[in-house]
Amino acid sequence: MTSAQVDTEQTPEGEGYERGLGSRQVQMIAIGGAIGVGLFLGAGANIAKAGPSLIFMYALAGVIIFFIMRALGELLLYRPVSGSFAEYSREFLGPFFGYFTGWTYWLMWVVTGMAELTAAAIYVNYWFPHIPQWVTALVFLVILFGVNLISVKLFGELEFWFSMVKVTALIGMIVIGLGVLTFGFSSAGDTAAVSNLWAFDGFFPKGIGSSLMTLQGVMFAYLAVELVGVTAGESEDPEKTLPKAINTLPWRIALFYVGALTVILCVVKWTEFAPGVSPFVEAFAKIGIPAGAGIVNFVVLTAALSSCNSGMYSTGRMLRNLADSGEAPAAFRKLSSTKTPALGIAVSVAFMGIGVVLNYVVPEKAFAYVTSVATAAGIWTWLMILISHVLYRRAVDAGRLPASPFPAPGGSKCSYVAIAFLLFVTGLIAYDADSRICLYVMAVWAAALGIGWAILKSRNPHIAARPEQDFQKIG
């Protein structure tokens, strides 16, 4: 490969987008992506299943997520592009994997959007129990669609403030919880104690097996941390902002997941939490702070809407990336006057509307169904990131590709560990009768994509040949 070719492949590709995301916005998008409905709502069901051991599960999964993000970071600084996961799969594994990963990441965000809409409807029911869930979900869907047609700079600003609300609230909850533990004030002060972490049937009250079964829900809570990769094509200075966003991930996980859950489970006994109720809302209700539970409910509602907003952002960009590669209708390549992929966003929102239907047909099961499908799609995306990283490192070690200025610690060793962990979680999903349905959905999805790929190849054979030639060139 010539030096000119290397320079071309390392050039950040804006692909016509406006580079309107500044450092503070990328930082907050990264932070906000790690604080979503999986933590605020999903943790309630997982606490009921695993008790205090859920803290350990979040910490364990957090280490794996850091491995994934450092692998992605190395690839992003090698070649920062919008639609990064599909691009790297296309480059290192071949055209079909790029096509499959792009569409599967799109599916992940569509069903995540459904989950967020479902959660938002549940939160609104806290104040207005007589309003049907599907009505609330539909209203939020329409509002966020309108918001998402603005410029990327305004999108980043909205996400900055959405994330600021979540971060401020979580820190406030931790401080208040520590105050209850230290000074014993509030109605929860008499029973709040660190010993609550083991006093009720131990740290693993329902056994290690039951705790491990929560890993699928825990991994769903971490979906969206990879969103910084999608912002690469619209970041003002990706070489500086992306490493900073990724390197701050460990303290974010330690504070917002492990720290917040530890404080809550010290303040309120784990036996008092139930599925379908946010543990944060429940904790403030137990503490007895006037309007505290209502305030927290507003915050978690903001979190759900923020995540759904991010989903609309990323699905539109991924559809455009697929269209650029000839793997989606060419109409998705067009940008609006504000440089947003408006058509891709509109189509994605239409599919998110299926979540509204689910809230009408099976409101009590809607959240569990869509989270399991989103987790399976997310696991595939993470696996593609990790495998692409392993192949990239092989090419670098052999001198066929330039080294990234942001190498992952341990080379590809940590990627192998993360791959094994994700395969283990997939096995847990297959073992659990309630979540197994997502694997059936993914099998149907894979068959549909396989048929689509066969049609694409028959109409345009060079789609399959071109990326494979590039892959041969890099080894």
Coordinates of C-alpha atoms in Angstrom, one line a residue:
M1 CA 0.0 0.0 0.0
T2 CA 1.4 3.4 -0.9
S3 CA 1.7 6.3 1.5
A4 CA -0.9 8.1 -0.6
Q5 CA -3.4 5.3 -0.1
V6 CA -2.7 5.3 3.6
D7 CA -3.3 9.0 3.9
T8 CA -6.6 8.6 2.0
E9 CA -7.8 5.9 4.2
Q10 CA -6.9 7.7 7.3
T11 CA -8.6 10.9 6.3
P12 CA -11.7 11.5 8.5
E13 CA -14.7 11.3 6.3
G14 CA -17.5 13.8 6.9
E15 CA -19.5 12.5 3.9
G16 CA -21.3 15.8 3.6
Y17 CA -22.3 16.1 7.2
E18 CA -21.8 19.2 9.2
R19 CA -18.9 18.8 11.7
G20 CA -21.0 20.5 14.3
L21 CA -20.4 18.4 17.4
G22 CA -17.9 20.1 19.8
S23 CA -15.9 18.4 22.6
R24 CA -18.3 19.1 25.4
Q25 CA -21.2 17.7 23.3
V26 CA -19.4 14.5 22.3
Q27 CA -18.4 14.1 26.0
M28 CA -22.0 14.4 27.1
I29 CA -23.4 12.2 24.3
A30 CA -20.9 9.6 25.5
I31 CA -22.0 10.0 29.2
G32 CA -25.7 10.2 28.4
G33 CA -25.4 7.0 26.2
A34 CA -24.2 5.1 29.3
I35 CA -27.2 6.3 31.4
G36 CA -30.5 5.1 30.0
V37 CA -33.6 3.2 30.6
G38 CA -31.7 0.0 31.2
L39 CA -30.4 1.5 34.4
F40 CA -33.4 3.6 35.5
L41 CA -36.2 1.0 34.8
G42 CA -34.6 -2.3 34.0
A43 CA -32.5 -2.4 37.2
G44 CA -35.8 -2.9 39.2
A45 CA -36.5 -6.3 37.7
N46 CA -32.8 -7.3 37.9
I47 CA -32.6 -6.4 41.6
A48 CA -35.6 -8.6 42.2
K49 CA -33.7 -11.5 40.5
A50 CA -30.2 -11.0 41.8
G51 CA -30.4 -8.8 44.9
P52 CA -27.2 -6.9 45.8
S53 CA -25.1 -9.1 43.6
L54 CA -26.4 -7.0 40.7
I55 CA -23.7 -4.4 41.7
F56 CA -21.0 -7.0 40.8
M57 CA -22.7 -7.9 37.5
Y58 CA -22.7 -4.2 36.5
A59 CA -19.0 -3.9 37.4
L60 CA -18.1 -7.1 35.5
A61 CA -20.0 -6.1 32.4
G62 CA -18.5 -2.6 32.7
V63 CA -15.0 -4.0 32.4
I64 CA -16.0 -5.8 29.2
I65 CA -17.6 -2.7 27.8
F66 CA -14.4 -0.8 28.4
F67 CA -12.5 -3.5 26.4
I68 CA -15.0 -3.0 23.6
M69 CA -14.8 0.7 23.6
R70 CA -11.0 0.8 23.6
A71 CA -11.0 -1.6 20.6
L72 CA -13.5 0.7 18.9
G73 CA -11.3 3.7 19.8
E74 CA -8.3 2.2 18.2
L75 CA -10.3 1.6 15.0
L76 CA -11.8 5.1 15.1
L77 CA -8.5 6.8 15.2
Y78 CA -7.1 4.6 12.5
R79 CA -10.0 5.8 10.2
P80 CA -12.8 7.9 11.8
V81 CA -15.9 7.6 9.7
S82 CA -19.6 7.9 10.3
G83 CA -21.3 4.5 10.4
S84 CA -18.0 3.1 11.8
F85 CA -19.1 -0.4 12.8
A86 CA -20.4 -1.3 9.4
E87 CA -17.4 0.3 7.7
Y88 CA -14.9 -1.7 9.8
S89 CA -16.8 -4.9 9.3
R90 CA -16.9 -4.3 5.6
E91 CA -13.2 -3.6 5.5
F92 CA -11.9 -6.4 7.6
L93 CA -14.5 -9.2 7.4
G94 CA -15.9 -8.6 3.9
P95 CA -19.0 -7.0 2.3
F96 CA -21.7 -9.2 3.7
F97 CA -20.6 -8.5 7.3
G98 CA -20.6 -4.8 6.7
Y99 CA -24.1 -5.0 5.2
F100 CA -25.3 -7.3 8.0
T101 CA -23.8 -5.2 10.8
G102 CA -25.2 -1.9 9.4
W103 CA -28.7 -3.2 9.2
T104 CA -28.5 -5.0 12.5
Y105 CA -27.3 -1.8 14.3
W106 CA -30.2 0.0 12.7
L107 CA -32.5 -2.7 14.1
M108 CA -30.9 -2.4 17.5
W109 CA -31.7 1.3 17.7
V110 CA -35.2 0.9 16.3
V111 CA -36.1 -1.6 19.0
T112 CA -34.2 0.4 21.6
G113 CA -36.3 3.4 20.6
M114 CA -39.4 1.1 21.2
A115 CA -38.0 0.3 24.7
E116 CA -37.4 3.9 25.5
L117 CA -40.9 4.9 24.3
T118 CA -42.4 2.1 26.4
A119 CA -40.4 3.2 29.5
A120 CA -41.4 6.9 28.9
A121 CA -45.1 5.8 28.8
I122 CA -44.6 3.9 32.1
Y123 CA -43.0 6.9 33.7
V124 CA -45.9 9.1 32.6
N125 CA -48.3 6.6 34.2
Y126 CA -46.8 7.5 37.5
W127 CA -48.6 10.8 37.3
F128 CA -51.4 10.0 35.0
P129 CA -52.4 6.3 35.5
H130 CA -55.5 6.6 33.4
I131 CA -53.8 7.5 30.1
P132 CA -53.1 4.4 28.0
Q133 CA -49.4 3.6 27.5
W134 CA -49.8 3.5 23.7
V135 CA -51.2 7.1 23.6
T136 CA -48.2 8.5 25.5
A137 CA -45.7 6.5 23.4
L138 CA -47.2 7.8 20.2
V139 CA -47.1 11.5 21.4
F140 CA -43.4 11.2 22.4
L141 CA -42.6 9.5 19.1
V142 CA -44.1 12.4 17.1
I143 CA -42.4 15.1 19.2
L144 CA -38.9 13.5 19.0
F145 CA -39.3 13.0 15.3
G146 CA -39.8 16.7 14.9
V147 CA -36.8 17.5 17.2
N148 CA -34.5 15.1 15.1
L149 CA -35.0 17.0 11.9
I150 CA -32.9 20.0 13.2
S151 CA -29.2 20.5 12.6
V152 CA -26.6 18.3 14.2
K153 CA -25.4 21.2 16.2
L154 CA -28.8 21.7 17.8
F155 CA -29.1 17.9 18.3
G156 CA -25.8 17.9 20.1
E157 CA -26.9 20.9 22.3
L158 CA -30.2 19.1 23.2
E159 CA -28.4 15.9 24.1
F160 CA -25.9 17.9 26.1
W161 CA -28.7 19.3 28.3
F162 CA -30.6 16.0 28.4
S163 CA -27.4 14.3 29.7
M164 CA -26.7 17.1 32.1
V165 CA -30.1 16.5 33.7
K166 CA -29.3 12.8 34.1
V167 CA -25.8 13.3 35.4
T168 CA -26.8 16.0 37.9
A169 CA -29.8 13.9 39.2
L170 CA -27.7 10.8 39.6
I171 CA -25.0 12.6 41.5
G172 CA -27.7 14.2 43.6
M173 CA -29.2 10.8 44.4
I174 CA -25.8 9.5 45.4
V175 CA -25.1 12.5 47.7
I176 CA -28.6 12.3 49.3
G177 CA -28.2 8.5 49.8
L178 CA -24.8 8.9 51.4
G179 CA -26.4 11.6 53.7
V180 CA -29.1 9.1 54.7
L181 CA -26.5 6.5 55.4
T182 CA -24.2 8.8 57.3
F183 CA -26.6 11.0 59.3
G184 CA -29.7 8.8 59.4
F185 CA -32.1 11.5 58.4
S186 CA -35.4 10.8 56.6
S187 CA -37.9 7.9 57.1
A188 CA -35.4 5.5 55.7
G189 CA -32.6 6.5 58.1
D190 CA -33.5 3.9 60.7
T191 CA -33.1 1.0 58.4
A192 CA -30.4 2.3 56.0
A193 CA -27.1 0.5 56.5
V194 CA -24.2 -0.9 54.5
S195 CA -25.1 -4.3 56.0
N196 CA -28.3 -4.3 53.8
L197 CA -25.9 -5.5 51.0
W198 CA -25.6 -8.9 52.8
A199 CA -28.0 -9.0 55.7
F200 CA -30.9 -10.5 53.7
D201 CA -29.8 -14.0 52.5
G202 CA -26.3 -12.8 51.6
F203 CA -24.8 -10.9 48.7
F204 CA -26.0 -13.6 46.3
P205 CA -29.5 -14.2 47.8
K206 CA -30.8 -16.3 44.9
G207 CA -27.6 -18.0 43.9
I208 CA -24.9 -17.2 41.5
G209 CA -26.9 -18.7 38.6
S210 CA -29.7 -16.3 39.1
S211 CA -27.3 -13.4 39.3
L212 CA -25.6 -14.5 36.0
M213 CA -29.0 -14.6 34.3
T214 CA -29.3 -10.8 34.8
L215 CA -26.3 -10.2 32.6
Q216 CA -28.5 -9.9 29.5
G217 CA -30.4 -7.1 31.1
V218 CA -27.2 -5.5 32.4
M219 CA -25.7 -5.6 28.9
F220 CA -28.9 -3.9 27.6
A221 CA -28.2 -1.1 30.1
Y222 CA -24.9 -0.5 28.4
L223 CA -26.2 -0.3 24.9
A224 CA -25.5 3.1 23.3
V225 CA -22.0 3.6 24.8
E226 CA -20.7 2.9 21.3
L227 CA -22.7 5.9 20.0
V228 CA -19.6 8.0 20.0
G229 CA -18.4 5.9 17.1
V230 CA -21.4 7.1 15.0
T231 CA -20.6 10.8 15.9
A232 CA -17.1 10.4 14.4
G233 CA -18.1 11.8 11.0
E234 CA -19.7 14.9 12.7
S235 CA -17.1 15.7 15.4
E236 CA -15.1 18.9 15.1
D237 CA -11.9 17.2 16.2
P238 CA -12.3 13.4 16.5
E239 CA -8.6 12.8 17.2
K240 CA -9.0 14.6 20.5
T241 CA -12.6 14.3 21.5
L242 CA -13.0 10.5 20.9
P243 CA -10.1 9.2 23.0
K244 CA -11.2 11.6 25.9
A245 CA -14.8 10.3 25.7
I246 CA -13.7 6.7 25.7
N247 CA -11.0 7.0 28.5
T248 CA -13.6 8.5 30.9
L249 CA -15.8 5.5 30.5
P250 CA -14.5 3.6 33.6
W251 CA -15.2 6.4 36.1
R252 CA -18.7 6.9 34.5
I253 CA -19.5 3.2 35.0
A254 CA -18.0 3.2 38.5
L255 CA -20.0 6.3 39.5
F256 CA -23.3 6.1 37.7
Y257 CA -23.9 2.3 37.8
V258 CA -21.9 0.7 40.5
G259 CA -21.9 3.7 42.8
A260 CA -25.6 4.7 42.4
L261 CA -26.8 1.1 42.8
T262 CA -24.6 0.5 45.8
V263 CA -26.0 3.6 47.6
I264 CA -29.6 2.7 46.8
L265 CA -29.3 -0.9 48.0
C266 CA -27.7 0.3 51.2
V267 CA -30.5 2.8 51.8
V268 CA -33.4 0.5 50.8
K269 CA -33.5 -3.3 51.3
W270 CA -33.3 -5.2 48.0
T271 CA -36.4 -7.1 48.9
E272 CA -38.5 -4.0 48.6
F273 CA -37.8 -3.5 44.9
A274 CA -40.1 -5.0 42.2
P275 CA -40.0 -5.3 38.4
G276 CA -41.6 -2.5 36.4
V277 CA -40.7 0.2 39.0
S278 CA -37.6 2.3 38.8
P279 CA -35.4 1.6 41.8
F280 CA -34.5 5.3 41.9
V281 CA -38.2 6.4 42.2
E282 CA -38.8 3.7 44.8
A283 CA -35.7 4.8 46.8
F284 CA -36.8 8.4 47.0
A285 CA -40.3 7.4 47.9
K286 CA -38.9 5.4 50.8
I287 CA -36.7 8.3 51.9
G288 CA -39.8 10.4 52.0
I289 CA -38.4 13.6 50.5
P290 CA -41.4 15.8 49.5
A291 CA -41.9 15.4 45.7
G292 CA -38.6 13.6 45.5
A293 CA -40.1 10.5 43.7
G294 CA -41.8 12.8 41.3
I295 CA -38.6 14.7 40.5
V296 CA -36.7 11.4 40.0
N297 CA -39.5 10.2 37.7
F298 CA -39.1 13.3 35.6
V299 CA -35.4 12.7 35.4
V300 CA -35.8 9.1 34.3
L301 CA -38.4 10.2 31.8
T302 CA -35.8 12.6 30.4
A303 CA -33.3 9.8 30.2
A304 CA -35.7 7.6 28.2
L305 CA -36.5 10.5 25.7
S306 CA -32.8 11.3 25.4
S307 CA -31.9 7.8 24.5
C308 CA -34.8 7.6 22.0
N309 CA -33.6 10.8 20.5
S310 CA -30.1 9.4 20.1
G311 CA -31.6 6.3 18.4
M312 CA -33.3 8.5 15.8
Y313 CA -30.0 10.2 15.2
S314 CA -28.0 7.0 14.7
T315 CA -30.5 5.1 12.6
G316 CA -30.6 7.9 10.0
R317 CA -26.8 8.0 9.8
M318 CA -26.5 4.2 9.5
L319 CA -29.1 4.0 6.7
R320 CA -27.1 6.7 4.8
N321 CA -23.9 4.7 5.3
L322 CA -25.7 1.6 3.9
A323 CA -27.0 3.6 0.9
D324 CA -23.4 4.9 0.2
S325 CA -22.3 1.3 -0.1
G326 CA -25.2 0.3 -2.3
E327 CA -26.8 -1.8 0.4
A328 CA -29.9 0.4 1.0
P329 CA -32.0 2.5 -1.4
A330 CA -30.1 5.4 -2.9
A331 CA -32.7 7.9 -1.6
F332 CA -31.3 7.5 1.9
R333 CA -28.0 9.2 0.7
K334 CA -29.7 12.6 0.4
L335 CA -29.2 15.2 3.1
S336 CA -31.8 17.8 4.0
S337 CA -31.0 21.5 3.9
T338 CA -29.9 21.3 7.5
K339 CA -27.5 18.4 6.5
T340 CA -29.5 15.7 8.3
P341 CA -30.5 12.4 6.7
A342 CA -34.2 13.2 7.0
L343 CA -35.6 10.4 5.0
G344 CA -33.6 7.7 6.9
I345 CA -34.8 9.3 10.2
A346 CA -38.4 9.3 9.0
V347 CA -38.3 5.6 7.9
S348 CA -36.7 4.6 11.2
V349 CA -39.3 6.5 13.2
A350 CA -42.1 4.7 11.2
F351 CA -40.6 1.4 12.4
M352 CA -40.3 2.6 15.9
G353 CA -44.0 3.1 15.7
I354 CA -44.3 -0.7 16.1
G355 CA -43.4 -0.1 19.7
V356 CA -46.6 1.9 20.0
V357 CA -48.5 -1.1 18.7
L358 CA -46.8 -3.3 21.2
N359 CA -47.8 -1.0 24.0
Y360 CA -51.4 -1.3 22.8
V361 CA -51.4 -5.1 22.4
V362 CA -49.1 -6.3 25.2
P363 CA -48.3 -3.3 27.5
E364 CA -47.1 -5.5 30.4
K365 CA -44.6 -7.4 28.2
A366 CA -43.6 -4.7 25.7
F367 CA -40.4 -3.7 27.6
A368 CA -39.1 -7.2 28.1
Y369 CA -39.7 -8.2 24.5
V370 CA -37.9 -5.2 22.9
T371 CA -35.0 -5.1 25.3
S372 CA -34.1 -8.8 24.6
V373 CA -34.1 -8.1 20.8
A374 CA -32.1 -5.0 21.3
T375 CA -29.5 -6.8 23.4
A376 CA -29.1 -9.6 20.8
A377 CA -28.6 -7.0 18.1
G378 CA -26.2 -5.0 20.3
I379 CA -24.1 -8.2 21.1
W380 CA -23.7 -8.8 17.3
T381 CA -22.5 -5.2 16.8
W382 CA -20.0 -5.5 19.7
L383 CA -18.7 -8.8 18.3
M384 CA -18.1 -7.2 14.9
I385 CA -16.2 -4.4 16.6
L386 CA -14.0 -6.8 18.5
I387 CA -13.4 -9.2 15.6
S388 CA -12.6 -6.2 13.3
H389 CA -10.1 -5.0 15.9
V390 CA -8.4 -8.4 16.1
L391 CA -8.0 -8.5 12.3
Y392 CA -6.8 -4.9 12.2
R393 CA -4.1 -5.6 14.9
R394 CA -3.0 -8.6 12.8
A395 CA -2.6 -6.3 9.8
V396 CA -0.7 -3.7 11.8
D397 CA 1.6 -6.3 13.3
A398 CA 2.4 -7.6 9.8
G399 CA 3.1 -4.1 8.6
R400 CA 0.2 -4.0 6.2
L401 CA -1.6 -1.1 7.9
P402 CA -0.5 2.0 9.8
A403 CA -0.8 1.8 13.6
S404 CA -3.5 3.8 15.3
P405 CA -2.5 6.7 17.5
F406 CA -4.9 5.3 20.2
P407 CA -3.9 1.6 20.7
A408 CA -6.0 -0.6 22.9
P409 CA -4.2 -1.7 26.1
G410 CA -3.1 -5.3 25.8
G411 CA -3.4 -5.4 22.0
S412 CA -6.0 -7.8 20.9
K413 CA -5.9 -9.9 24.1
C414 CA -8.7 -8.0 25.8
S415 CA -10.8 -8.3 22.6
Y416 CA -10.6 -12.1 22.8
V417 CA -11.7 -11.9 26.5
A418 CA -14.6 -9.7 25.5
I419 CA -15.6 -12.0 22.6
A420 CA -15.7 -15.0 25.0
F421 CA -17.8 -13.0 27.5
L422 CA -20.4 -11.9 24.8
L423 CA -20.7 -15.5 23.6
F424 CA -21.3 -16.6 27.2
V425 CA -24.1 -14.0 27.5
T426 CA -25.6 -15.2 24.3
G427 CA -25.7 -18.7 25.8
L428 CA -27.5 -17.3 28.9
I429 CA -30.1 -15.7 26.5
A430 CA -30.6 -19.1 24.8
Y431 CA -31.0 -20.8 28.2
D432 CA -33.7 -18.3 29.5
A433 CA -37.1 -19.2 28.2
D434 CA -38.4 -15.6 28.5
S435 CA -35.6 -14.0 26.5
R436 CA -35.0 -16.8 24.1
I437 CA -37.6 -15.3 21.8
C438 CA -35.1 -12.7 20.7
L439 CA -32.9 -15.4 19.2
Y440 CA -35.9 -16.5 17.1
V441 CA -36.4 -12.9 16.0
M442 CA -32.7 -12.6 15.1
A443 CA -32.9 -15.9 13.1
V444 CA -35.8 -14.5 11.1
W445 CA -33.9 -11.2 10.7
A446 CA -30.7 -13.0 9.5
A447 CA -32.8 -15.0 7.0
A448 CA -34.4 -11.8 5.7
L449 CA -31.0 -10.1 5.4
G450 CA -29.6 -13.2 3.6
I451 CA -32.4 -13.0 1.0
G452 CA -31.8 -9.3 0.6
W453 CA -28.1 -9.8 0.1
A454 CA -28.8 -12.4 -2.6
I455 CA -31.1 -10.0 -4.4
L456 CA -28.5 -7.2 -4.1
K457 CA -25.7 -9.4 -5.5
S458 CA -27.9 -10.6 -8.4
R459 CA -28.7 -7.0 -9.4
N460 CA -25.3 -5.5 -8.7
P461 CA -22.5 -8.1 -8.4
H462 CA -19.7 -5.6 -7.8
I463 CA -21.2 -4.8 -4.4
A464 CA -19.8 -8.1 -3.1
A465 CA -16.5 -8.0 -5.0
R466 CA -15.3 -4.5 -4.3
P467 CA -14.8 -4.6 -0.5
E468 CA -13.2 -8.1 -0.7
Q469 CA -10.6 -6.7 -3.1
D470 CA -9.8 -4.0 -0.6
F471 CA -9.5 -6.6 2.2
Q472 CA -7.1 -8.6 0.1
K473 CA -5.0 -5.5 -0.4
I474 CA -4.6 -5.1 3.4
G475 CA -4.0 -8.8 4.0

